[in-house]
Amino acid sequence: DQQVKQNSPSLSVQEGRISILNCDYTNSMFDYFLWYKKYPAEGPTFLISISSIKDKNEDGRFTVFLNKSAKHLSLHIVPSQPGDSAVYFCAASAASGTYKYIFGTGTRLKVLA
Amino acid sequence: DTEVTQTPKHLVMGMTNKKSLKCEQHMGHRAMYWYKQKAKKPPELMFVYSYEKLSINESVPSRFSPECPNSSLLNLHLHALQPEDSALYLCASSPTGTAKGYTFGSGTRLTVV
């Protein structure tokens, strides 16, 4: 049972345009969410987080939106750059102290120059 | 120091070998984790240590044996592995008492022959 889903395995975007990566979850107990970027043969790198008390969090070119009623979050990258090409994972946790994150299956973003 | 360091980066071992993966962090994080990631799959949690004590074991086979000798070090001892255990093994750490983001190491690429 996949509790965190990223239904688009891949996405191609032109440089300078907006990239939108989506993530859905099923467990209503999840209340903290992360996005990670992963290059081949490297560990995931933390990008941005959001807690369930917010519906938006911004950090430079990256913005995460959370829609709790729809159990959906999205990562917007504006403007997209070729260096953003990587696999993006969303992850969710119930912040009740177990420190356990469930990861989505990832979306491979390719930014075309 | 804001890094999680994993050694070795690559490891090839036979099914009768005994080897160990090492992970080190000096950020004062008191929660440390082992994840396993197969190709094109999300990271899957194996073990969680909190204050040097094992708090979560995700039903991992006994051929994987974790050890946390102190607050900065986390080991994963490997014995009698199977070829299907070949994967990227990721270590991560985080402050306890919060669901805020982990810091991941760059992983050990393990191949069992």
PDB file of C-alpha atoms in Angstrom:
ATOM      1  CA  ASP A   1       0.000   0.000   0.000  1.00  0.00           C
ATOM      2  CA  GLN A   2       1.707   3.155  -1.241  1.00  0.00           C
ATOM      3  CA  GLN A   3       0.847   5.886   1.250  1.00  0.00           C
ATOM      4  CA  VAL A   4       2.722   8.576  -0.666  1.00  0.00           C
ATOM      5  CA  LYS A   5       2.321   8.677  -4.420  1.00  0.00           C
ATOM      6  CA  GLN A   6       3.987  10.621  -7.174  1.00  0.00           C
ATOM      7  CA  ASN A   7       1.970   9.668 -10.213  1.00  0.00           C
ATOM      8  CA  SER A   8       4.229  11.283 -12.799  1.00  0.00           C
ATOM      9  CA  PRO A   9       7.429   9.267 -13.159  1.00  0.00           C
ATOM     10  CA  SER A  10       8.976  11.912 -15.394  1.00  0.00           C
ATOM     11  CA  LEU A  11       8.570  15.521 -16.452  1.00  0.00           C
ATOM     12  CA  SER A  12      10.323  17.647 -19.083  1.00  0.00           C
ATOM     13  CA  VAL A  13      10.287  21.439 -18.878  1.00  0.00           C
ATOM     14  CA  GLN A  14      11.951  24.161 -20.906  1.00  0.00           C
ATOM     15  CA  GLU A  15      14.581  26.240 -19.136  1.00  0.00           C
ATOM     16  CA  GLY A  16      13.081  29.383 -17.610  1.00  0.00           C
ATOM     17  CA  ARG A  17       9.589  27.907 -17.371  1.00  0.00           C
ATOM     18  CA  ILE A  18       7.796  26.640 -14.279  1.00  0.00           C
ATOM     19  CA  SER A  19       8.186  23.032 -13.139  1.00  0.00           C
ATOM     20  CA  ILE A  20       5.315  21.598 -11.110  1.00  0.00           C
ATOM     21  CA  LEU A  21       5.823  18.302  -9.338  1.00  0.00           C
ATOM     22  CA  ASN A  22       2.872  16.672  -7.611  1.00  0.00           C
ATOM     23  CA  CYS A  23       2.501  14.352  -4.646  1.00  0.00           C
ATOM     24  CA  ASP A  24      -0.576  12.704  -3.113  1.00  0.00           C
ATOM     25  CA  TYR A  25      -0.886  10.961   0.205  1.00  0.00           C
ATOM     26  CA  THR A  26      -3.489   8.775   1.822  1.00  0.00           C
ATOM     27  CA  ASN A  27      -2.713   8.880   5.539  1.00  0.00           C
ATOM     28  CA  SER A  28      -4.548  11.746   7.233  1.00  0.00           C
ATOM     29  CA  MET A  29      -2.129  11.491  10.179  1.00  0.00           C
ATOM     30  CA  PHE A  30       0.715  12.861   8.071  1.00  0.00           C
ATOM     31  CA  ASP A  31       1.420  16.409   9.145  1.00  0.00           C
ATOM     32  CA  TYR A  32       4.947  17.160   8.003  1.00  0.00           C
ATOM     33  CA  PHE A  33       6.151  16.966   4.428  1.00  0.00           C
ATOM     34  CA  LEU A  34       9.491  17.259   2.708  1.00  0.00           C
ATOM     35  CA  TRP A  35      10.815  17.494  -0.807  1.00  0.00           C
ATOM     36  CA  TYR A  36      14.195  16.030  -1.681  1.00  0.00           C
ATOM     37  CA  LYS A  37      16.284  16.188  -4.819  1.00  0.00           C
ATOM     38  CA  LYS A  38      18.500  13.290  -5.791  1.00  0.00           C
ATOM     39  CA  TYR A  39      21.272  13.118  -8.359  1.00  0.00           C
ATOM     40  CA  PRO A  40      22.513   9.701  -9.544  1.00  0.00           C
ATOM     41  CA  ALA A  41      24.812   7.885  -7.096  1.00  0.00           C
ATOM     42  CA  GLU A  42      24.266  10.543  -4.424  1.00  0.00           C
ATOM     43  CA  GLY A  43      22.099  10.707  -1.330  1.00  0.00           C
ATOM     44  CA  PRO A  44      18.927  12.803  -1.344  1.00  0.00           C
ATOM     45  CA  THR A  45      19.385  16.506  -0.652  1.00  0.00           C
ATOM     46  CA  PHE A  46      16.775  18.322   1.376  1.00  0.00           C
ATOM     47  CA  LEU A  47      14.989  21.073  -0.581  1.00  0.00           C
ATOM     48  CA  ILE A  48      12.037  22.408   1.320  1.00  0.00           C
ATOM     49  CA  SER A  49       9.519  21.370   3.945  1.00  0.00           C
ATOM     50  CA  ILE A  50       6.016  22.272   5.015  1.00  0.00           C
ATOM     51  CA  SER A  51       3.995  21.499   8.096  1.00  0.00           C
ATOM     52  CA  SER A  52       0.268  20.966   8.072  1.00  0.00           C
ATOM     53  CA  ILE A  53      -0.406  24.277   9.804  1.00  0.00           C
ATOM     54  CA  LYS A  54       0.642  26.047   6.609  1.00  0.00           C
ATOM     55  CA  ASP A  55      -0.566  25.848   3.052  1.00  0.00           C
ATOM     56  CA  LYS A  56       2.475  27.414   1.403  1.00  0.00           C
ATOM     57  CA  ASN A  57       6.188  27.677   2.020  1.00  0.00           C
ATOM     58  CA  GLU A  58       8.689  29.503  -0.168  1.00  0.00           C
ATOM     59  CA  ASP A  59      12.451  29.319  -0.411  1.00  0.00           C
ATOM     60  CA  GLY A  60      13.964  31.151  -3.337  1.00  0.00           C
ATOM     61  CA  ARG A  61      12.906  29.482  -6.580  1.00  0.00           C
ATOM     62  CA  PHE A  62      11.137  26.678  -4.725  1.00  0.00           C
ATOM     63  CA  THR A  63       7.588  26.870  -3.369  1.00  0.00           C
ATOM     64  CA  VAL A  64       5.634  24.027  -1.831  1.00  0.00           C
ATOM     65  CA  PHE A  65       1.841  24.126  -1.651  1.00  0.00           C
ATOM     66  CA  LEU A  66      -0.204  21.896   0.639  1.00  0.00           C
ATOM     67  CA  ASN A  67      -3.901  21.131   0.189  1.00  0.00           C
ATOM     68  CA  LYS A  68      -4.856  19.108   3.252  1.00  0.00           C
ATOM     69  CA  SER A  69      -8.450  18.485   2.236  1.00  0.00           C
ATOM     70  CA  ALA A  70      -7.253  16.957  -1.042  1.00  0.00           C
ATOM     71  CA  LYS A  71      -4.233  15.293   0.619  1.00  0.00           C
ATOM     72  CA  HIS A  72      -2.095  16.805  -2.096  1.00  0.00           C
ATOM     73  CA  LEU A  73       1.115  18.778  -2.219  1.00  0.00           C
ATOM     74  CA  SER A  74       3.051  20.249  -5.055  1.00  0.00           C
ATOM     75  CA  LEU A  75       6.509  21.676  -5.604  1.00  0.00           C
ATOM     76  CA  HIS A  76       6.886  24.635  -7.948  1.00  0.00           C
ATOM     77  CA  ILE A  77      10.282  25.575  -9.345  1.00  0.00           C
ATOM     78  CA  VAL A  78      10.436  28.984 -11.011  1.00  0.00           C
ATOM     79  CA  PRO A  79      12.391  29.594 -13.154  1.00  0.00           C
ATOM     80  CA  SER A  80      13.584  26.088 -13.944  1.00  0.00           C
ATOM     81  CA  GLN A  81      17.287  25.670 -14.651  1.00  0.00           C
ATOM     82  CA  PRO A  82      19.212  22.796 -16.277  1.00  0.00           C
ATOM     83  CA  GLY A  83      20.902  22.110 -12.912  1.00  0.00           C
ATOM     84  CA  ASP A  84      17.469  21.291 -11.496  1.00  0.00           C
ATOM     85  CA  SER A  85      17.411  18.096 -13.569  1.00  0.00           C
ATOM     86  CA  ALA A  86      17.232  15.308 -10.987  1.00  0.00           C
ATOM     87  CA  VAL A  87      14.795  12.930  -9.327  1.00  0.00           C
ATOM     88  CA  TYR A  88      12.502  14.640  -6.834  1.00  0.00           C
ATOM     89  CA  PHE A  89      10.997  12.744  -3.912  1.00  0.00           C
ATOM     90  CA  CYS A  90       8.283  13.903  -1.596  1.00  0.00           C
ATOM     91  CA  ALA A  91       8.200  12.403   1.883  1.00  0.00           C
ATOM     92  CA  ALA A  92       5.639  12.504   4.655  1.00  0.00           C
ATOM     93  CA  SER A  93       5.694  11.943   8.385  1.00  0.00           C
ATOM     94  CA  ALA A  94       3.294  11.902  11.278  1.00  0.00           C
ATOM     95  CA  ALA A  95       5.139  14.224  13.660  1.00  0.00           C
ATOM     96  CA  SER A  96       4.295  12.160  16.671  1.00  0.00           C
ATOM     97  CA  GLY A  97       7.863  11.294  17.503  1.00  0.00           C
ATOM     98  CA  THR A  98       8.543   8.185  15.472  1.00  0.00           C
ATOM     99  CA  TYR A  99      10.803  10.138  13.105  1.00  0.00           C
ATOM    100  CA  LYS A 100       9.657   7.891  10.289  1.00  0.00           C
ATOM    101  CA  TYR A 101       9.269   9.252   6.795  1.00  0.00           C
ATOM    102  CA  ILE A 102       7.455   7.545   3.934  1.00  0.00           C
ATOM    103  CA  PHE A 103       8.824   8.432   0.529  1.00  0.00           C
ATOM    104  CA  GLY A 104       7.010   8.721  -2.770  1.00  0.00           C
ATOM    105  CA  THR A 105       8.324   6.909  -5.825  1.00  0.00           C
ATOM    106  CA  GLY A 106       9.946  10.002  -7.285  1.00  0.00           C
ATOM    107  CA  THR A 107       9.571  12.155 -10.382  1.00  0.00           C
ATOM    108  CA  ARG A 108      12.475  12.565 -12.782  1.00  0.00           C
ATOM    109  CA  LEU A 109      12.646  16.193 -13.876  1.00  0.00           C
ATOM    110  CA  LYS A 110      14.525  17.121 -17.016  1.00  0.00           C
ATOM    111  CA  VAL A 111      15.030  20.808 -17.697  1.00  0.00           C
ATOM    112  CA  LEU A 112      15.838  21.411 -21.338  1.00  0.00           C
ATOM    113  CA  ALA A 113      18.257  24.185 -22.257  1.00  0.00           C
TER     114      ALA A 113
ATOM    115  CA  ASP B   1      30.025  20.322  10.038  1.00  0.00           C
ATOM    116  CA  THR B   2      26.660  19.774   8.378  1.00  0.00           C
ATOM    117  CA  GLU B   3      27.364  16.453   6.709  1.00  0.00           C
ATOM    118  CA  VAL B   4      26.635  12.798   7.123  1.00  0.00           C
ATOM    119  CA  THR B   5      29.635  10.784   5.959  1.00  0.00           C
ATOM    120  CA  GLN B   6      29.256   7.207   4.757  1.00  0.00           C
ATOM    121  CA  THR B   7      32.036   4.747   4.033  1.00  0.00           C
ATOM    122  CA  PRO B   8      32.769   2.968   1.844  1.00  0.00           C
ATOM    123  CA  LYS B   9      31.133   4.574  -1.188  1.00  0.00           C
ATOM    124  CA  HIS B  10      31.126   1.285  -3.074  1.00  0.00           C
ATOM    125  CA  LEU B  11      31.289  -2.296  -1.792  1.00  0.00           C
ATOM    126  CA  VAL B  12      31.274  -5.623  -3.596  1.00  0.00           C
ATOM    127  CA  MET B  13      30.908  -8.665  -1.382  1.00  0.00           C
ATOM    128  CA  GLY B  14      30.317 -12.371  -1.739  1.00  0.00           C
ATOM    129  CA  MET B  15      27.407 -14.141  -0.159  1.00  0.00           C
ATOM    130  CA  THR B  16      29.622 -15.691   2.521  1.00  0.00           C
ATOM    131  CA  ASN B  17      31.441 -12.478   3.436  1.00  0.00           C
ATOM    132  CA  LYS B  18      31.027 -10.310   6.499  1.00  0.00           C
ATOM    133  CA  LYS B  19      31.332  -6.577   5.981  1.00  0.00           C
ATOM    134  CA  SER B  20      30.260  -3.362   7.677  1.00  0.00           C
ATOM    135  CA  LEU B  21      28.928  -0.039   6.469  1.00  0.00           C
ATOM    136  CA  LYS B  22      29.810   3.034   8.488  1.00  0.00           C
ATOM    137  CA  CYS B  23      28.054   6.338   9.008  1.00  0.00           C
ATOM    138  CA  GLU B  24      29.243   9.365  10.951  1.00  0.00           C
ATOM    139  CA  GLN B  25      27.776  12.777  11.796  1.00  0.00           C
ATOM    140  CA  HIS B  26      28.930  15.596  14.057  1.00  0.00           C
ATOM    141  CA  MET B  27      25.818  17.770  14.045  1.00  0.00           C
ATOM    142  CA  GLY B  28      24.675  16.651  17.480  1.00  0.00           C
ATOM    143  CA  HIS B  29      21.739  14.781  15.969  1.00  0.00           C
ATOM    144  CA  ARG B  30      20.453  12.092  18.319  1.00  0.00           C
ATOM    145  CA  ALA B  31      18.357  10.191  15.747  1.00  0.00           C
ATOM    146  CA  MET B  32      20.076   8.148  13.045  1.00  0.00           C
ATOM    147  CA  TYR B  33      18.624   5.990  10.310  1.00  0.00           C
ATOM    148  CA  TRP B  34      19.419   3.336   7.741  1.00  0.00           C
ATOM    149  CA  TYR B  35      17.483   3.343   4.481  1.00  0.00           C
ATOM    150  CA  LYS B  36      17.726   0.981   1.529  1.00  0.00           C
ATOM    151  CA  GLN B  37      17.073   2.191  -1.994  1.00  0.00           C
ATOM    152  CA  LYS B  38      16.732  -0.058  -5.004  1.00  0.00           C
ATOM    153  CA  ALA B  39      16.942   1.327  -8.533  1.00  0.00           C
ATOM    154  CA  LYS B  40      13.939   3.461  -9.514  1.00  0.00           C
ATOM    155  CA  LYS B  41      12.342   2.940  -6.097  1.00  0.00           C
ATOM    156  CA  PRO B  42      11.945   5.294  -3.130  1.00  0.00           C
ATOM    157  CA  PRO B  43      14.180   4.941  -0.079  1.00  0.00           C
ATOM    158  CA  GLU B  44      12.764   2.384   2.357  1.00  0.00           C
ATOM    159  CA  LEU B  45      13.364   2.700   6.070  1.00  0.00           C
ATOM    160  CA  MET B  46      15.275  -0.162   7.704  1.00  0.00           C
ATOM    161  CA  PHE B  47      16.247   0.998  11.204  1.00  0.00           C
ATOM    162  CA  VAL B  48      15.908   4.038  13.464  1.00  0.00           C
ATOM    163  CA  TYR B  49      18.159   4.766  16.426  1.00  0.00           C
ATOM    164  CA  SER B  50      17.151   7.370  18.971  1.00  0.00           C
ATOM    165  CA  TYR B  51      19.661   8.298  21.681  1.00  0.00           C
ATOM    166  CA  GLU B  52      21.786   5.326  20.644  1.00  0.00           C
ATOM    167  CA  LYS B  53      18.930   2.885  21.203  1.00  0.00           C
ATOM    168  CA  LEU B  54      17.165   0.965  18.462  1.00  0.00           C
ATOM    169  CA  SER B  55      13.634   2.351  18.261  1.00  0.00           C
ATOM    170  CA  ILE B  56      12.381   1.047  14.925  1.00  0.00           C
ATOM    171  CA  ASN B  57      13.248  -2.146  13.047  1.00  0.00           C
ATOM    172  CA  GLU B  58      11.148  -2.416   9.918  1.00  0.00           C
ATOM    173  CA  SER B  59      11.143  -6.225   9.919  1.00  0.00           C
ATOM    174  CA  VAL B  60      14.606  -6.325   8.415  1.00  0.00           C
ATOM    175  CA  PRO B  61      16.198  -9.794   8.018  1.00  0.00           C
ATOM    176  CA  SER B  62      18.777 -10.692  10.657  1.00  0.00           C
ATOM    177  CA  ARG B  63      21.544 -10.787   8.060  1.00  0.00           C
ATOM    178  CA  PHE B  64      21.507  -6.996   8.549  1.00  0.00           C
ATOM    179  CA  SER B  65      22.637  -6.018  12.035  1.00  0.00           C
ATOM    180  CA  PRO B  66      22.743  -2.349  13.062  1.00  0.00           C
ATOM    181  CA  GLU B  67      24.926  -0.923  15.783  1.00  0.00           C
ATOM    182  CA  CYS B  68      25.147   2.539  17.305  1.00  0.00           C
ATOM    183  CA  PRO B  69      28.372   2.684  19.358  1.00  0.00           C
ATOM    184  CA  ASN B  70      27.928   6.373  20.223  1.00  0.00           C
ATOM    185  CA  SER B  71      25.889   9.413  19.296  1.00  0.00           C
ATOM    186  CA  SER B  72      28.006  10.181  16.233  1.00  0.00           C
ATOM    187  CA  LEU B  73      28.407   6.734  14.707  1.00  0.00           C
ATOM    188  CA  LEU B  74      26.075   4.227  13.129  1.00  0.00           C
ATOM    189  CA  ASN B  75      27.176   0.907  11.648  1.00  0.00           C
ATOM    190  CA  LEU B  76      25.384  -1.690   9.586  1.00  0.00           C
ATOM    191  CA  HIS B  77      26.938  -5.139   9.805  1.00  0.00           C
ATOM    192  CA  LEU B  78      26.303  -7.419   6.853  1.00  0.00           C
ATOM    193  CA  HIS B  79      26.546 -11.207   6.839  1.00  0.00           C
ATOM    194  CA  ALA B  80      25.385 -13.888   4.416  1.00  0.00           C
ATOM    195  CA  LEU B  81      23.671 -11.429   2.109  1.00  0.00           C
ATOM    196  CA  GLN B  82      21.789 -12.375  -1.028  1.00  0.00           C
ATOM    197  CA  PRO B  83      22.171 -10.857  -4.501  1.00  0.00           C
ATOM    198  CA  GLU B  84      18.759  -9.198  -4.073  1.00  0.00           C
ATOM    199  CA  ASP B  85      20.240  -7.188  -1.197  1.00  0.00           C
ATOM    200  CA  SER B  86      22.276  -5.226  -3.739  1.00  0.00           C
ATOM    201  CA  ALA B  87      21.149  -1.612  -3.400  1.00  0.00           C
ATOM    202  CA  LEU B  88      22.142   1.882  -2.313  1.00  0.00           C
ATOM    203  CA  TYR B  89      22.256   2.031   1.482  1.00  0.00           C
ATOM    204  CA  LEU B  90      21.605   5.484   2.839  1.00  0.00           C
ATOM    205  CA  CYS B  91      22.332   6.757   6.310  1.00  0.00           C
ATOM    206  CA  ALA B  92      20.577   9.827   7.657  1.00  0.00           C
ATOM    207  CA  SER B  93      20.432  11.792  10.870  1.00  0.00           C
ATOM    208  CA  SER B  94      18.090  14.336  12.400  1.00  0.00           C
ATOM    209  CA  PRO B  95      17.474  16.153  15.656  1.00  0.00           C
ATOM    210  CA  THR B  96      15.107  14.227  17.903  1.00  0.00           C
ATOM    211  CA  GLY B  97      11.790  15.591  19.007  1.00  0.00           C
ATOM    212  CA  THR B  98      11.043  17.085  15.626  1.00  0.00           C
ATOM    213  CA  ALA B  99       9.852  15.898  12.252  1.00  0.00           C
ATOM    214  CA  LYS B 100      12.082  18.402  10.498  1.00  0.00           C
ATOM    215  CA  GLY B 101      14.231  17.196   7.694  1.00  0.00           C
ATOM    216  CA  TYR B 102      16.850  14.619   7.778  1.00  0.00           C
ATOM    217  CA  THR B 103      20.356  15.060   6.482  1.00  0.00           C
ATOM    218  CA  PHE B 104      21.273  12.173   4.234  1.00  0.00           C
ATOM    219  CA  GLY B 105      24.681  10.764   3.488  1.00  0.00           C
ATOM    220  CA  SER B 106      25.627  10.058  -0.114  1.00  0.00           C
ATOM    221  CA  GLY B 107      25.176   6.332   0.400  1.00  0.00           C
ATOM    222  CA  THR B 108      27.071   3.088  -0.043  1.00  0.00           C
ATOM    223  CA  ARG B 109      26.452   1.283  -3.313  1.00  0.00           C
ATOM    224  CA  LEU B 110      26.449  -2.405  -2.331  1.00  0.00           C
ATOM    225  CA  THR B 111      26.723  -5.244  -4.821  1.00  0.00           C
ATOM    226  CA  VAL B 112      26.352  -8.828  -3.594  1.00  0.00           C
ATOM    227  CA  VAL B 113      27.828 -11.432  -5.928  1.00  0.00           C
TER     228      VAL B 113
END
